[in-house]
Coordinates of C-alpha atoms in Angstrom, one line a residue:
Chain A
X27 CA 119.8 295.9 97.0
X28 CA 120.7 299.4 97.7
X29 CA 122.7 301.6 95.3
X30 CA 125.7 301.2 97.6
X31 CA 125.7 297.8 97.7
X32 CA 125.4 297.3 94.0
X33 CA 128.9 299.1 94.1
X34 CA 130.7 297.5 97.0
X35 CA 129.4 294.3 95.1
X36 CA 131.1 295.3 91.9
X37 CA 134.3 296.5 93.3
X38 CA 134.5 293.0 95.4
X39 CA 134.8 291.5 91.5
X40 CA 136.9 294.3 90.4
X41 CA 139.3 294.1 93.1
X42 CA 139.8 290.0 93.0
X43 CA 140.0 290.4 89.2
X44 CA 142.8 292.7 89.5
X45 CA 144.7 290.6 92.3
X46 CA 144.7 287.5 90.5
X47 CA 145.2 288.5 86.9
X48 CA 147.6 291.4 87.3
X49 CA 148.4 291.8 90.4
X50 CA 149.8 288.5 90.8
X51 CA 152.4 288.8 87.9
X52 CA 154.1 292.0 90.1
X53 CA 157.0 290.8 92.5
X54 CA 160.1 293.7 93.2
X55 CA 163.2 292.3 93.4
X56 CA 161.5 288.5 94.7
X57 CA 160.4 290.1 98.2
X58 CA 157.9 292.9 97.6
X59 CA 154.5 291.7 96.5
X60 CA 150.9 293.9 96.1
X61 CA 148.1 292.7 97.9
X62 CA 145.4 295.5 97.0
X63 CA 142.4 293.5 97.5
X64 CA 142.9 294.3 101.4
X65 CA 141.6 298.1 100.2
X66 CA 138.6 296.2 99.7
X67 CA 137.5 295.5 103.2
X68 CA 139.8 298.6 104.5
X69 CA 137.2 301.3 102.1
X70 CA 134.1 299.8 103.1
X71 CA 131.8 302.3 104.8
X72 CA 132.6 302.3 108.6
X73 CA 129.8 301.7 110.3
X74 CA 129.9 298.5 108.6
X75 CA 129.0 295.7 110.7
X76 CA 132.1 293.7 111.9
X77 CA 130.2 290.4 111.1
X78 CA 130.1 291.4 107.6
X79 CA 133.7 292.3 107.2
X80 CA 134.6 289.4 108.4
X81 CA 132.7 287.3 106.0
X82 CA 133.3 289.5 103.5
X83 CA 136.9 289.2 104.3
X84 CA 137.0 285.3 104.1
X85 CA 135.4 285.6 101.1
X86 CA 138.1 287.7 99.0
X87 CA 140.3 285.8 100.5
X88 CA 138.9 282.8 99.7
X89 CA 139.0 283.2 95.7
X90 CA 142.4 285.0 96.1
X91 CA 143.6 281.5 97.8
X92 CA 142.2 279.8 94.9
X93 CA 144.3 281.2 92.0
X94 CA 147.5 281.3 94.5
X95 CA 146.9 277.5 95.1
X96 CA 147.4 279.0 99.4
X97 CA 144.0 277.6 100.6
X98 CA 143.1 279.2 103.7
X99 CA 146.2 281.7 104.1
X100 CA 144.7 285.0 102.5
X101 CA 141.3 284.0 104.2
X102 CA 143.0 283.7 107.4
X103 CA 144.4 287.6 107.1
X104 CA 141.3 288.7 105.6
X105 CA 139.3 287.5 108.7
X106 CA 141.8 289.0 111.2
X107 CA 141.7 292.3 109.6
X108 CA 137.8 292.1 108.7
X109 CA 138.1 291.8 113.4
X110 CA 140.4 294.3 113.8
X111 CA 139.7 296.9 111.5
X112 CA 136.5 298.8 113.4
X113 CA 138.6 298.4 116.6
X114 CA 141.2 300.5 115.1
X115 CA 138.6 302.7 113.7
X116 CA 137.2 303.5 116.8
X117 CA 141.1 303.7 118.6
X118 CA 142.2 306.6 115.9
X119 CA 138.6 308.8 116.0
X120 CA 139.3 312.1 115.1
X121 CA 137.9 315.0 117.3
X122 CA 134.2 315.3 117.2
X123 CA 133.9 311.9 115.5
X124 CA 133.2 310.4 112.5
X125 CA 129.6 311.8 110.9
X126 CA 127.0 309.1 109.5
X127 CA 127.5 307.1 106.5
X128 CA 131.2 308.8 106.3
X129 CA 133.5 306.7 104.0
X130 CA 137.1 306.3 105.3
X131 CA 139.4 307.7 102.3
X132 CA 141.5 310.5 101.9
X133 CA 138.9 312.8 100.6
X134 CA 137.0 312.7 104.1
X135 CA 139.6 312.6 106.7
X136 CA 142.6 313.4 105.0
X137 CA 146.2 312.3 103.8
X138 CA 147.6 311.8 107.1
X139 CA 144.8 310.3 109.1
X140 CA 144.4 307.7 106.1
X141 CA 147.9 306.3 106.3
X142 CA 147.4 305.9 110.4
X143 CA 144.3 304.1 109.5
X144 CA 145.6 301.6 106.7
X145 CA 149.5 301.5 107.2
X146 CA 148.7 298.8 110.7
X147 CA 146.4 297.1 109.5
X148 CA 147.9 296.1 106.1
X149 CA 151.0 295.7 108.2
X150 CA 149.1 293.0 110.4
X151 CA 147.6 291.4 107.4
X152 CA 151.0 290.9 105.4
X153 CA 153.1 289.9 108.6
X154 CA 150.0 287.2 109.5
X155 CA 150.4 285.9 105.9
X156 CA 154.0 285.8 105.3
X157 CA 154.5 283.7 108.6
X158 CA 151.4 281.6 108.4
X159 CA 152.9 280.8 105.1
X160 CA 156.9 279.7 106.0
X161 CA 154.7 278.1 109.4
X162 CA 156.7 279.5 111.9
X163 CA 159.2 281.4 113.1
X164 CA 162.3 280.2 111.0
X165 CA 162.3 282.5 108.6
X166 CA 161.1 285.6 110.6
X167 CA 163.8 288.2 109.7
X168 CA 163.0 287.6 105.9
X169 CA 159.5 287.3 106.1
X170 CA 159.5 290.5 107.8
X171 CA 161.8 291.9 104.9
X172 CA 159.1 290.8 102.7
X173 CA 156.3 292.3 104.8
X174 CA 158.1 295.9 104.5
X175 CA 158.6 295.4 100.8
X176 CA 155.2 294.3 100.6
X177 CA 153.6 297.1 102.9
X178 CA 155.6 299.7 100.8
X179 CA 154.3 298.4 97.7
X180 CA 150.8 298.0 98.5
X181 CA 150.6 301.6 100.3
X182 CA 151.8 303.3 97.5
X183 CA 149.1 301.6 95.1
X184 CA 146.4 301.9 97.2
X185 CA 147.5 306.0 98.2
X186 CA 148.1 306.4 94.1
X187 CA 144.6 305.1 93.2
X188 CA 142.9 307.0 96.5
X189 CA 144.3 310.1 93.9
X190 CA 143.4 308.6 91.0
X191 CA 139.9 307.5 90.9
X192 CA 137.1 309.7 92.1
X193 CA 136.1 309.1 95.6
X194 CA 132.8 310.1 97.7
X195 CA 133.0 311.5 100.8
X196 CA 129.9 309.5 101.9
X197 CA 127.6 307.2 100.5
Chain B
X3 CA 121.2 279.4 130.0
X4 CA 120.0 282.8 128.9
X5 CA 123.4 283.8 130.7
X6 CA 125.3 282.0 128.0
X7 CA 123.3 283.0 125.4
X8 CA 124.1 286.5 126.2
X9 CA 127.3 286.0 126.9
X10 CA 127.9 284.7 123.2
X11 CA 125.7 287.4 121.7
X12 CA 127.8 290.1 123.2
X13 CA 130.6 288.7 122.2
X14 CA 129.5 287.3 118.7
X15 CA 131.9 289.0 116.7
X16 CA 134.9 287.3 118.9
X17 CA 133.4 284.2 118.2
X18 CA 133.0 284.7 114.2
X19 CA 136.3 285.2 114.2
X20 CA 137.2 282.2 116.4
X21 CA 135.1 279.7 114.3
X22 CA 136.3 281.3 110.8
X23 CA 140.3 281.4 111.6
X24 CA 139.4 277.6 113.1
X25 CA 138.0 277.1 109.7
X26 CA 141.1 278.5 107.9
X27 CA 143.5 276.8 109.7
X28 CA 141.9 274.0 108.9
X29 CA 141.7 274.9 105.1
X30 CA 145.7 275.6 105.2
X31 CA 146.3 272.0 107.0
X32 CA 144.4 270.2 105.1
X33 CA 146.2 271.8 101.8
X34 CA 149.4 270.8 103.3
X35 CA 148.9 267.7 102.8
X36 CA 149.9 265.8 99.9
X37 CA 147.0 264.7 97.2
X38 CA 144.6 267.1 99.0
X39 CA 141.6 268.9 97.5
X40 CA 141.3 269.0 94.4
X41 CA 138.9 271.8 93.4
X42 CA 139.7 274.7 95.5
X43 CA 142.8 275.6 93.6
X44 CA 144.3 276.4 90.1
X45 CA 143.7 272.7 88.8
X46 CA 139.9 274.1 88.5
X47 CA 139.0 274.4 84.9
X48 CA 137.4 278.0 85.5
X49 CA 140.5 279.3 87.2
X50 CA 143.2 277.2 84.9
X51 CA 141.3 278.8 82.0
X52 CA 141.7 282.4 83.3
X53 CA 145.3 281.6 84.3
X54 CA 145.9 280.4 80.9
X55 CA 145.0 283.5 79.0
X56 CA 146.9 285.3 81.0
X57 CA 149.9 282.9 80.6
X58 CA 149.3 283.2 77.0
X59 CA 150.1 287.2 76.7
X60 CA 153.0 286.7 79.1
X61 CA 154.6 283.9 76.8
X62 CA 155.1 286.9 73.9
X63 CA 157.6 288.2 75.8
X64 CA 159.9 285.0 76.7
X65 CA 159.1 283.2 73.2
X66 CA 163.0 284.2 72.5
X67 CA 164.4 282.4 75.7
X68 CA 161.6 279.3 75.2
X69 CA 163.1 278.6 71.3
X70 CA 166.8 278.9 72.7
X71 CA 166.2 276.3 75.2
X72 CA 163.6 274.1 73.5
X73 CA 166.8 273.6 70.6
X74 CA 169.2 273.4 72.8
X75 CA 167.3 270.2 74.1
X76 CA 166.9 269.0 70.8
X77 CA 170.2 269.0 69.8
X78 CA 171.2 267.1 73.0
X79 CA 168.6 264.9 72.3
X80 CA 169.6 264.2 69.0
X81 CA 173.1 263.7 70.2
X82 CA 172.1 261.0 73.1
X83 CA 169.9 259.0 70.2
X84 CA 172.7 258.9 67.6
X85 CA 175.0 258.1 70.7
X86 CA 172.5 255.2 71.7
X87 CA 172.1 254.1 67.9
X88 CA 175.9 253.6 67.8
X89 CA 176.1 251.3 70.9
X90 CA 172.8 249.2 69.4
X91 CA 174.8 248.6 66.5
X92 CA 178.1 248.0 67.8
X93 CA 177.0 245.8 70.6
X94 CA 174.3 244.0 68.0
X95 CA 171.7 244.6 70.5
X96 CA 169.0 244.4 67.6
X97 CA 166.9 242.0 70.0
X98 CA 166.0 243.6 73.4
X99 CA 165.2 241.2 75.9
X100 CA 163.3 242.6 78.4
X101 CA 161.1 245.5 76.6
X102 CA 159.7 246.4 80.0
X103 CA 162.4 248.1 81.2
X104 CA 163.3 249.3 78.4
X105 CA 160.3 251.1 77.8
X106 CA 159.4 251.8 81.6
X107 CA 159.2 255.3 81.9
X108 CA 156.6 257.2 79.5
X109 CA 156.4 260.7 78.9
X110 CA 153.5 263.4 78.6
X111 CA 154.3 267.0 77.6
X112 CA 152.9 269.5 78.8
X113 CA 152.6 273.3 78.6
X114 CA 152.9 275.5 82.0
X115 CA 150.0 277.7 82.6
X116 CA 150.8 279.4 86.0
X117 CA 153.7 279.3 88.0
X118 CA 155.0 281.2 91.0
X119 CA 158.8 281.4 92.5
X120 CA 158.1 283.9 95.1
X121 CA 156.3 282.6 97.8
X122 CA 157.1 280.3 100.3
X123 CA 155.2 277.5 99.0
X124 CA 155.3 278.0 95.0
X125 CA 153.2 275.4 92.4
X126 CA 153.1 275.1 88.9
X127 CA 149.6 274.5 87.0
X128 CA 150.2 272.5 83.7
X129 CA 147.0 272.2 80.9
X130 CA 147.4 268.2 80.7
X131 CA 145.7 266.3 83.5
X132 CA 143.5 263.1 83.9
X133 CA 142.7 262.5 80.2
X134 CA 146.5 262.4 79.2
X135 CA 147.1 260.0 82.0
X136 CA 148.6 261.9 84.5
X137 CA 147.6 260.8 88.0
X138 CA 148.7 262.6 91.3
X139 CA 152.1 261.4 92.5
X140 CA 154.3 261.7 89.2
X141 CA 157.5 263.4 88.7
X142 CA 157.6 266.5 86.1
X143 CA 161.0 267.2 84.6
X144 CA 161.8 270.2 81.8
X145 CA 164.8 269.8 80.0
X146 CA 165.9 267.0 82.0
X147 CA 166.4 268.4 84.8
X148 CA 164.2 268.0 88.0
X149 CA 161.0 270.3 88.4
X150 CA 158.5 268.9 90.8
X151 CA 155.8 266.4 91.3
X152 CA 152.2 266.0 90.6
X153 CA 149.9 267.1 93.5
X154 CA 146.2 267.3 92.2
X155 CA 144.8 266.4 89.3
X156 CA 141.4 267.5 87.1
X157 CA 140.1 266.2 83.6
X158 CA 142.1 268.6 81.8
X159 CA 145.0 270.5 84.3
X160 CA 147.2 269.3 87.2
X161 CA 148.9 271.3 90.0
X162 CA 152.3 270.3 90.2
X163 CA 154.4 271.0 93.5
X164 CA 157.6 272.9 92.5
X165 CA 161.2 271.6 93.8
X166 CA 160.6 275.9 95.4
X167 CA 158.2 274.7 97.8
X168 CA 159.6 274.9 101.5
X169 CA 157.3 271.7 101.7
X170 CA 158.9 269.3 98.9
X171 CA 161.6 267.1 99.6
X172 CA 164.2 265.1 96.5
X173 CA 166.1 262.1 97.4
X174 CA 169.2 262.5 95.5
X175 CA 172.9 261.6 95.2
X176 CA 176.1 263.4 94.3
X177 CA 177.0 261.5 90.9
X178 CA 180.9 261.8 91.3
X179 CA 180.5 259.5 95.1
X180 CA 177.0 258.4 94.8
X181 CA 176.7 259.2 99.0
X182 CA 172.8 259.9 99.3
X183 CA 171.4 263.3 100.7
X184 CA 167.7 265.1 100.3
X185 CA 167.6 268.4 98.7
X186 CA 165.1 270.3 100.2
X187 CA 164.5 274.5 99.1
X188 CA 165.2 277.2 102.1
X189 CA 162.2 279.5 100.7
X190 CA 164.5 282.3 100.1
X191 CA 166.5 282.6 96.7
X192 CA 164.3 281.4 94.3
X193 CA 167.7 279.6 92.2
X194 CA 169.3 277.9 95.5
X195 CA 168.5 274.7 97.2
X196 CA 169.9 272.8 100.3
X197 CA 171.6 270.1 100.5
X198 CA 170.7 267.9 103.2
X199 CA 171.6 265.0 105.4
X200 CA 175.3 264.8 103.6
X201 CA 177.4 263.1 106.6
X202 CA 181.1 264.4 107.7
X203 CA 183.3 261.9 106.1
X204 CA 182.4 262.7 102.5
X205 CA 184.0 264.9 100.7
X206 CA 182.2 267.1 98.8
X207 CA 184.0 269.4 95.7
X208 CA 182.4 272.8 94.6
X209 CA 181.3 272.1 91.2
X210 CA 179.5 268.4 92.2
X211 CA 176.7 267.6 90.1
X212 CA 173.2 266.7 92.3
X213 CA 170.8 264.4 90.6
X214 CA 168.1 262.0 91.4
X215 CA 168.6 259.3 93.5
X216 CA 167.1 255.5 92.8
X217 CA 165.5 255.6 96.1
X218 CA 162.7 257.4 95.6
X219 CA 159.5 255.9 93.7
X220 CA 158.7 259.0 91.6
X221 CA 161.8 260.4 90.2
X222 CA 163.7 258.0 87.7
X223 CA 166.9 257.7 88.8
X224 CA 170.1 260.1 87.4
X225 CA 167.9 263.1 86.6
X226 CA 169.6 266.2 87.0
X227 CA 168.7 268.7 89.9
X228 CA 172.1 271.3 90.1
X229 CA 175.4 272.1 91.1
X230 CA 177.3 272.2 94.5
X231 CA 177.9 276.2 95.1
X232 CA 179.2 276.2 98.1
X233 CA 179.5 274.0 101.4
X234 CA 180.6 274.4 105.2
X235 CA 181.3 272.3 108.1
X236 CA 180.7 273.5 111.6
X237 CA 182.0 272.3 114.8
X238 CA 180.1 269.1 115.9
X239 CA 177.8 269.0 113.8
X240 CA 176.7 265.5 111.8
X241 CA 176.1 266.9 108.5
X242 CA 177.1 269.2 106.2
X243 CA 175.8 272.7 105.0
X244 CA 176.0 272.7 101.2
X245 CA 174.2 274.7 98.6
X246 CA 172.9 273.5 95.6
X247 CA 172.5 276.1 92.1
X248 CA 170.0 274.7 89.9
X249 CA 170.1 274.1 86.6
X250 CA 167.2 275.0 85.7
X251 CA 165.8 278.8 85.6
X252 CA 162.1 278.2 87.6
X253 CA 161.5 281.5 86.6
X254 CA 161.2 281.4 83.1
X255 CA 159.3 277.4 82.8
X256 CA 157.3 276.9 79.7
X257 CA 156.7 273.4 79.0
X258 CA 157.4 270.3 81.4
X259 CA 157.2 266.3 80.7
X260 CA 155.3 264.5 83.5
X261 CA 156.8 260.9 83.5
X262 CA 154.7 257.9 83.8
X263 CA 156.8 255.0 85.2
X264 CA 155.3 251.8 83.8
X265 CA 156.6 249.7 86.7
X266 CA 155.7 251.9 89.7
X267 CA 152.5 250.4 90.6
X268 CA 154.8 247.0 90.7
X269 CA 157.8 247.9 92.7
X270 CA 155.0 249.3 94.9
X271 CA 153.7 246.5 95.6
X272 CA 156.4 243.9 95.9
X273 CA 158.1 246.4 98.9
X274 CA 154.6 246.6 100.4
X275 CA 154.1 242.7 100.5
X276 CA 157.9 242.8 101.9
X277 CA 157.8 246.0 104.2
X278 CA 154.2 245.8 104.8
X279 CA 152.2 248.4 106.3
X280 CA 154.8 250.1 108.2
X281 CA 155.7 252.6 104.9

């Protein structure tokens, strides 16, 4: 195993430790939960290949489902942003492209091209839970009140710890 | 041939994500279902054990608001025993007849290690399960008032289903005119239930007290579930709107006691050798 994949390997652990111990504990006002562990698949190097995020993705997902007793639901996201995410990646190239092994974080591309990146697809991810979950279309209005809560909550954290802890421009 | 193979090679990522989301779906309908698997959630000793701990530092900070309640039980407790003592005595009642209903329902307490009110589908995880007799099925009560049932059981945990689960329905009566209804939660506020299937000519009064129902096979009948808030008619249509407050606070659960009804298995089967399969 490569250096870089000893960390990704870690931070898979640290990021479903954090979810389901702490995480899981922090509701605002009943409607805006944090899902960080999406950061995991979102930070991943991006030439990754979209195979592996999406396995990657079911995994998280998987052990997340496990503590929230929601078998299936977070997989289910995981996987459809693990699909989406490269698409998007390759939609919002900036000028002259991206340069090999580049990590996509705030360091390398900036504030602004990071929230275009991440603010959809975390968008995607918490809309696809919230109405997997209420299966259907009965509760949209408030399950899209949740996924704005949600997305707020989630950006901020993820934006805050972009700051916070050191990051590499490229592996 | 090779055409196809191609075909799916180019487009093997598509098809990953066909297969896996087929996979999930699957996962979420077979979770649905009541008495499902039984390792893949918080009922696993690994992941109960985790919850636990963390249960255990979160308990600090509502030890105030679990004495207050656990005494307040106590003392109505020990109000309904003297109350019962009296009648024993006055009635001379020394010499029960029939023990068996007397002694019906059992009780296993039981100390909450995870619970959620937030989500659409919310379940409790208790640290009692096989060993102390609990078995998937039973009715959990805190307080005396209605909490859930038992969906999945391991050696030592069970998940319970809480009444806050958009899936989980109560068959249940308004004590004052005994008409039947099914009180079913709406997923949004997490101290509001519905009350369901009320028809036009009752009467409802703001204030009506909800409990437990004798027709269904889990809870015992006359258990407490909340109060009418508020309630609405429309135009034409064949049952009421009402809104139930519950009386108990989901948020801040501690400790539940899963009941164990003595006679279940038997009233089981005498209405399956009268209704037969068809239940």
């Amino acid at each position: 195993m490569t250096r870089e994949g000893i960390i990704q390997f870690i931070s898979f652990f640290l990021y479903a430790i954090v979810q389901v111990l702490l995480l899981k504990n922090l509701v605002f006002f009943n409607t805006g939960f944090c899902f960080l562990y999406v950061a995991f698949i979102l930070l991943l190097p991006i030439e990754t290949n979209p195979m592996l995020l999406m396995f990657l993705g079911f995994a998280i997902g998987f052990i997340v489902d496990i503590f929230y007793n929601s078998l299936g639901l977070h997989a289910l996201s995981m996987v459809l942003v693990g699909y989406l995410r490269n698409y998007w990646l390759g939609v919002i190239t900036p000028q002259g492209g991206y340069d090999a092994g580049n990590l996509p974080n705030v360091k390398s591309h900036g504030l602004q091209w990071f929230l275009v990146y991440t603010m959809p697809l975390i968008f995607v991810h918490h809309l696809t839970l919230f109405l997997v979950e209420s299966a259907g279309f009965g509760l949209f209005w408030y399950s899209m009140l949740k996924t704005i809560a949600s997305l707020s909550f989630t950006m901020t954290l993820i934006v805050v710890l972009q700051y916070l802890v050191p990051q590499r421009k490229r592996i | 041939m090779e055409r196809l193979f191609n075909f799916v090679y180019r487009y093997r990522a598509f098809f990953t994500l066909l297969s896996l989301e087929i996979f999930c779906v699957w996962l979420i309908i077979q979770n649905n279902q009541y008495q499902s698997t039984k390792y893949f959630n918080s009922s696993n000793r690994l992941v109960a054990q985790m919850n636990e701990a963390s249960q255990n530092v979160r308990n600090y900070f509502y030890l105030a608001n679990i004495n207050s309640s656990l005494a307040e039980e106590n003392s109505l407790l020990r109000k309904k025993l003297e109350k019962s003592e009296r009648t024993v005595q006055f009635f001379n009642l020394k010499q029960i007849k029939d023990s068996a209903q007397f002694t019906q329902f059992d009780y296993v307490s039981a100390k909450v290690v995870n619970n959620t009110t937030k989500y659409y589908k919310n379940f409790i995880t208790i640290n009692r399960g096989a060993d102390a007799g609990i078995e998937a099925g039973m009715a959990a009560i805190s307080e005396g008032k209605v909490v859930g049932k038992v969906k999945s059981v391991t050696n030592h945990y069970a998940v319970l289903i809480s009444l806050l689960n958009l899936d989980e329905q109560v068959s249940c009566m308004i004590k004052r005119s005994g008409y039947f209804g099914t009180v079913q939660w709406d997923g949004i506020n997490s101290s509001v239930v519905s009350l369901k299937y009320i028809p036009r000519h009752v009467h409802p009064v703001v204030g009506d007290s909800i409990v437990t129902s004798a027709y269904n096979a889990i809870f015992p009948e006359g258990i407490f579930i909340g109060k009418i808030k508020e309630f609405n008619l429309k135009d034409e249509a064949p049952f009421y709107d009402i809104k139930v407050t519950l009386g108990l606070d989901f948020a801040n659960l501690a400790f539940v006691d899963v009941i164990k009804s003595r006679l279940k298995k038997e009233r089981d089967s005498v209405e399956q050798i009268t209704f037969g399969e068809s239940r």
